[in-house]
XYZ file of C-alpha atoms in Angstrom:
398
model
C 0.000 0.000 0.000
C 1.335 3.393 -0.990
C 1.630 5.739 1.971
C 0.601 9.379 1.997
C 0.551 12.166 4.561
C -2.722 13.907 5.339
C -2.801 17.700 5.492
C -4.174 17.456 9.036
C -1.510 15.080 10.356
C 0.688 16.171 13.243
C 4.150 17.170 12.021
C 6.979 16.115 14.345
C 9.283 18.856 13.053
C 6.648 21.414 14.090
C 6.244 20.112 17.648
C 5.637 22.689 20.359
C 8.516 21.062 22.149
C 9.299 19.849 25.641
C 9.230 21.640 28.974
C 12.955 20.984 29.371
C 14.885 21.652 26.169
C 16.913 18.725 24.857
C 18.995 18.156 21.741
C 17.015 16.328 19.091
C 17.862 12.704 18.306
C 19.599 11.944 15.016
C 17.664 8.783 14.170
C 14.217 9.426 15.680
C 11.551 12.076 15.406
C 10.372 13.724 18.642
C 7.211 11.580 18.616
C 9.176 8.368 18.062
C 11.375 9.365 20.970
C 8.281 9.845 23.148
C 7.065 6.378 22.207
C 10.387 4.815 23.123
C 10.528 6.584 26.483
C 7.062 5.296 27.330
C 7.978 1.714 26.442
C 11.094 1.825 28.626
C 9.500 3.375 31.725
C 8.693 1.396 34.877
C 4.974 2.156 34.775
C 4.722 0.510 31.356
C 6.372 -2.682 32.604
C 3.964 -2.859 35.538
C 1.033 -3.135 33.134
C 2.031 -6.773 32.675
C 0.488 -7.704 36.021
C -2.469 -5.310 36.133
C -5.998 -6.565 35.626
C -8.012 -5.881 32.509
C -11.139 -7.804 33.563
C -9.742 -11.007 35.092
C -7.246 -11.051 37.974
C -3.919 -12.618 36.986
C -4.405 -15.884 38.909
C -7.424 -16.830 36.782
C -5.396 -17.831 33.735
C -2.434 -16.980 31.534
C -4.397 -16.302 28.361
C -6.679 -13.485 29.516
C -5.753 -9.936 28.620
C -3.803 -7.813 31.038
C -3.335 -4.050 30.828
C -0.114 -4.699 28.935
C -1.521 -7.038 26.298
C -4.518 -4.721 25.905
C -2.190 -1.751 25.451
C -0.157 -3.561 22.796
C -3.361 -4.436 20.916
C -4.529 -0.806 21.095
C -1.163 0.337 19.715
C -1.399 -2.101 16.810
C -4.895 -0.914 15.898
C -3.837 2.736 16.250
C -0.886 2.310 13.919
C -3.067 0.596 11.316
C -5.674 3.365 11.372
C -3.073 6.129 11.445
C -1.283 4.635 8.441
C -4.517 4.347 6.465
C -5.396 7.982 7.220
C -1.928 9.377 6.551
C -1.344 10.443 10.158
C 1.815 10.310 12.256
C 2.036 6.684 13.338
C 4.621 7.317 16.049
C 2.427 9.850 17.853
C -0.652 7.638 17.579
C 1.341 4.694 18.919
C 2.874 6.724 21.759
C -0.585 7.808 22.901
C -1.945 4.273 22.655
C 0.956 2.944 24.727
C 0.525 5.638 27.401
C -3.250 5.718 27.752
C -3.521 3.136 30.575
C -0.374 3.918 32.578
C -2.368 5.476 35.406
C -4.674 2.544 36.042
C -4.796 0.968 39.483
C -4.517 -2.741 40.257
C -7.749 -4.729 39.799
C -9.081 -2.762 36.847
C -12.032 -0.407 37.123
C -13.007 -1.880 40.490
C -9.693 -0.750 41.955
C -10.074 2.661 40.359
C -13.582 3.157 41.734
C -12.508 2.165 45.232
C -9.450 4.416 45.212
C -11.539 7.313 43.895
C -14.021 6.754 46.739
C -11.254 6.676 49.344
C -9.587 9.763 47.882
C -12.774 11.781 47.527
C -11.961 13.917 50.632
C -8.525 14.578 49.125
C -9.396 15.389 45.532
C -10.454 11.980 44.199
C -8.650 9.663 41.795
C -8.747 9.712 38.006
C -6.625 7.321 35.950
C -6.137 9.873 33.173
C -4.774 12.419 35.641
C -2.639 9.690 37.194
C -1.123 8.927 33.788
C -0.178 12.607 33.546
C 1.403 12.487 37.038
C 3.422 9.437 36.033
C 4.702 10.993 32.825
C 5.505 14.395 34.320
C 6.443 13.660 37.950
C 6.486 10.105 39.254
C 8.872 8.488 36.770
C 12.330 9.427 38.029
C 14.933 8.210 35.562
C 16.624 11.262 34.118
C 19.227 13.473 35.777
C 17.822 16.793 34.546
C 14.089 16.390 35.233
C 11.317 14.332 36.782
C 8.963 12.490 34.459
C 9.775 11.657 30.846
C 9.804 15.206 29.428
C 7.509 14.278 26.543
C 6.431 16.627 23.780
C 3.462 18.941 24.133
C 1.533 16.932 21.535
C 1.887 13.671 23.463
C 0.854 15.203 26.787
C -2.028 17.080 25.160
C -3.222 13.926 23.447
C -2.989 11.912 26.638
C -5.110 14.360 28.631
C -7.666 15.115 25.894
C -7.908 11.890 23.889
C -11.523 11.505 25.073
C -12.418 15.079 24.135
C -12.194 18.585 25.631
C -12.097 18.829 29.420
C -13.535 22.343 29.738
C -15.644 24.713 27.661
C -14.499 28.069 26.313
C -15.292 29.680 29.674
C -13.132 27.152 31.490
C -15.994 25.221 33.108
C -15.519 21.434 33.317
C -17.537 19.346 30.868
C -18.479 15.696 30.474
C -17.485 13.394 33.296
C -15.687 16.245 35.050
C -18.764 18.460 35.268
C -19.886 17.171 38.686
C -16.624 17.060 40.648
C -14.401 19.360 38.591
C -11.068 18.667 36.944
C -8.521 16.534 38.801
C -5.992 18.623 40.664
C -3.096 17.025 38.795
C -4.427 18.253 35.454
C -5.294 21.725 36.770
C -1.873 22.187 38.360
C 0.033 20.949 35.352
C -1.969 22.945 32.807
C -1.433 26.118 34.864
C 2.272 25.954 34.065
C 2.100 24.207 30.679
C -1.062 25.128 28.788
C -2.579 22.069 27.111
C -5.545 23.986 25.641
C -8.048 21.932 27.622
C -11.029 23.533 25.834
C -10.220 22.131 22.394
C -10.194 18.687 20.860
C -6.875 16.882 20.570
C -5.024 15.904 17.403
C -6.323 13.335 14.965
C -3.638 10.951 16.254
C -5.012 11.244 19.796
C -8.529 10.621 18.508
C -7.231 7.529 16.715
C -5.701 6.250 19.964
C -9.009 6.786 21.775
C -11.160 4.933 19.272
C -8.537 2.175 18.974
C -8.999 1.614 22.709
C -12.728 1.046 22.130
C -12.057 -1.297 19.216
C -9.534 -3.385 21.134
C -11.818 -3.558 24.173
C -14.698 -4.883 22.103
C -12.677 -7.520 20.307
C -10.745 -8.906 23.240
C -13.641 -8.768 25.715
C -15.640 -10.986 23.374
C -12.675 -13.364 23.244
C -12.028 -13.321 27.009
C -15.731 -13.596 27.881
C -16.067 -16.691 25.711
C -12.857 -18.161 27.143
C -14.223 -17.686 30.675
C -17.581 -19.262 29.740
C -19.448 -16.129 30.816
C -21.517 -16.479 27.640
C -21.562 -18.796 24.653
C -20.724 -18.248 21.007
C -24.369 -18.704 20.073
C -25.301 -15.823 22.416
C -23.538 -13.435 20.056
C -25.976 -14.235 17.266
C -28.371 -11.444 18.199
C -25.651 -8.857 18.855
C -25.402 -6.794 15.628
C -21.663 -6.152 15.672
C -20.777 -9.805 16.290
C -23.781 -11.686 14.890
C -23.019 -10.953 11.248
C -19.365 -12.037 11.411
C -20.340 -15.148 13.396
C -22.961 -16.126 10.806
C -20.406 -15.632 8.029
C -17.878 -17.878 9.790
C -20.402 -20.631 10.498
C -21.688 -20.559 6.916
C -18.219 -20.707 5.412
C -16.787 -23.210 7.924
C -19.752 -25.244 9.259
C -17.564 -27.846 10.975
C -14.975 -25.461 12.424
C -13.809 -26.216 15.959
C -14.878 -23.790 18.676
C -11.613 -21.938 19.326
C -11.007 -21.303 15.634
C -14.587 -20.115 15.209
C -14.066 -17.645 18.058
C -10.883 -16.276 16.531
C -12.373 -16.020 13.031
C -15.367 -14.145 14.460
C -13.337 -11.768 16.621
C -10.929 -10.858 13.849
C -13.844 -10.012 11.569
C -15.366 -7.841 14.283
C -12.073 -6.009 14.682
C -11.531 -5.583 10.946
C -15.067 -4.320 10.465
C -14.651 -1.643 13.131
C -11.287 -0.501 11.763
C -12.641 -0.256 8.224
C -15.653 1.696 9.441
C -13.485 4.226 11.302
C -11.227 4.774 8.307
C -14.167 5.227 5.936
C -16.114 7.553 8.234
C -13.056 9.659 9.055
C -12.222 10.089 5.386
C -15.790 11.265 4.744
C -15.609 13.731 7.619
C -12.231 15.014 6.477
C -13.634 15.596 2.992
C -16.604 17.497 4.411
C -14.827 19.488 7.145
C -11.581 20.013 5.203
C -9.096 20.516 8.047
C -5.752 21.628 6.609
C -3.571 21.226 9.669
C -3.413 19.525 13.043
C -4.400 22.818 14.641
C -7.531 23.018 12.493
C -8.482 19.547 13.734
C -8.311 20.904 17.290
C -10.592 23.796 16.407
C -13.285 21.815 14.564
C -15.443 21.631 17.681
C -16.349 18.022 16.896
C -14.791 14.603 16.451
C -12.935 14.032 13.207
C -12.070 10.373 13.897
C -15.260 8.435 14.498
C -17.433 5.429 13.760
C -20.275 5.907 11.326
C -23.808 6.186 12.749
C -24.686 2.536 12.217
C -21.432 1.323 13.741
C -21.979 3.634 16.719
C -25.372 2.007 17.258
C -23.898 -1.477 16.868
C -21.112 -0.589 19.289
C -23.628 0.529 21.913
C -25.518 -2.747 21.522
C -22.321 -4.767 21.989
C -21.329 -2.716 25.027
C -24.755 -3.309 26.534
C -24.402 -7.051 25.955
C -20.919 -7.154 27.496
C -22.016 -5.020 30.426
C -24.852 -7.395 31.239
C -23.217 -10.715 30.439
C -19.592 -10.045 31.387
C -18.802 -6.969 33.483
C -21.772 -7.574 35.792
C -21.470 -11.332 35.830
C -21.593 -12.642 39.392
C -18.217 -14.343 38.980
C -16.550 -11.066 37.971
C -18.405 -8.978 40.556
C -17.504 -11.359 43.376
C -13.781 -11.194 42.636
C -13.887 -7.424 42.161
C -15.714 -6.909 45.463
C -12.841 -8.707 47.159
C -10.349 -6.684 45.140
C -11.944 -3.449 46.342
C -11.438 -4.689 49.894
C -7.725 -5.146 49.225
C -7.422 -1.539 48.040
C -9.461 -0.261 50.978
C -7.476 -2.218 53.570
C -4.146 -1.084 52.141
C -5.195 2.560 51.980
C -6.438 2.582 55.574
C -3.304 0.826 56.828
C -0.877 3.218 55.133
C -2.871 6.284 56.134
C -2.822 5.161 59.772
C 0.850 4.126 59.892
C 3.383 5.574 57.412
C 5.997 3.116 58.713
C 4.186 0.363 56.829
C 5.322 1.919 53.535
C 8.550 0.688 51.893
C 11.659 2.551 53.023
C 12.015 4.692 49.895
C 8.391 5.821 50.162
C 8.787 6.535 53.873
C 11.632 8.926 53.095
C 9.386 11.050 50.883
C 6.223 10.688 52.998
C 4.801 13.798 54.651
C 2.180 12.451 57.103
C 1.846 15.828 58.825
C 0.304 17.199 55.612
C -2.797 15.019 55.358
C -3.822 16.127 51.857
C -0.336 15.639 50.455
C 0.238 12.390 52.316
C -3.039 10.921 51.071
C -1.924 11.651 47.515
C 1.417 9.939 48.202
C -0.400 6.854 49.504
C -2.659 7.004 46.465
C 0.368 7.143 44.142
C 1.868 4.100 45.860
C -1.293 1.995 45.652
C -2.172 3.085 42.122
C 1.256 1.963 40.934
C 0.876 -1.524 42.365
C 0.331 -4.574 40.216
C -2.411 -7.005 41.239
C 0.201 -9.437 42.476
C 2.107 -6.881 44.543
C -1.111 -5.556 46.102
C -2.073 -9.073 47.151
C 1.414 -9.718 48.536
C 1.322 -6.509 50.574
C -2.154 -7.313 51.873
C -1.044 -10.770 52.961
C 2.065 -9.303 54.616
C 0.034 -6.750 56.583
C -3.044 -8.798 57.428
C -1.854 -12.398 57.082
C -4.792 -13.419 54.948
C -5.579 -13.706 51.270
C -8.942 -12.052 50.596
C -9.183 -13.285 46.988
C -8.688 -17.001 47.556
C -9.674 -17.879 51.130
């Protein structure tokens, strides 16, 4: 396939730069350098043992945050290439989008947000920003990874603007306001929170949805939370399943699952590319900055695919995310997070030595955030080990 560059692609040579000036690399663009820094950071490695839906002990073949992230990056590169966008920026954003997640998936995040509500709450997107700008400590000249403006902007805004033109929070931030980490960072490094992000960031966001759909079907079937035949009435999966069964009537179960899932994934990718090309033709953005000022999504599913996606999400929500097996484990996982938070808040000496050195228990607000940072960075396995060490019981398996 012949490659082309879209007028509205982000241009690495035109980056708004880094907070701390650095010499440019000879062999990599600034966005490629961002991608590489993300891959080599500690937070990225910890994704290997963080829950997607199933806790690590339940099997080796279920997705983790790391395998999910790799799948998102692959989808993002494919879409970015088809649209003529900067693949390195799209990949960097895909690789970074889940860095701030807690152990035990969304259950851990909800529990930590509840516990931190008196201290400003917890938001995984804001936590990703903290990791990339403060908590990773690898370089002599600065904290964080010193990524480009475009990568940080895309990370914070990949799900859309955070505030309106008047600066009032919108969307999921309307009720409780913006996370303090985002407010504080943007005060010193303006990320234009009122506008949309680049097309590459929008690609990373929709690639996350695509990967979720495909692998949650696969993992849900693997866990016997629903059967292959149950997908027949789900528009996004029913058509591909019928095609597979018609073409290969005697196909064994696991192959039928894979053939169905890959068709679901391919169908969603093709739909995004086609719809985005139609929107680009109609809206005619001529630069990455014009994409930001469109006031609407450029990268999107078509209307029918949006409806099909909602139907699939409803099916997965009912048959998988709210399945009693999943909810039982996640209720226990929330207890782990709660017990650890209470223990560390009550006795800073329970923290590892290097965290004790930085702890400021006299400043309750600040100390709570330090405890939050420590717990949020844990893998599932490490959280369970620490819980067993402190309480001498295993709440997931007893």
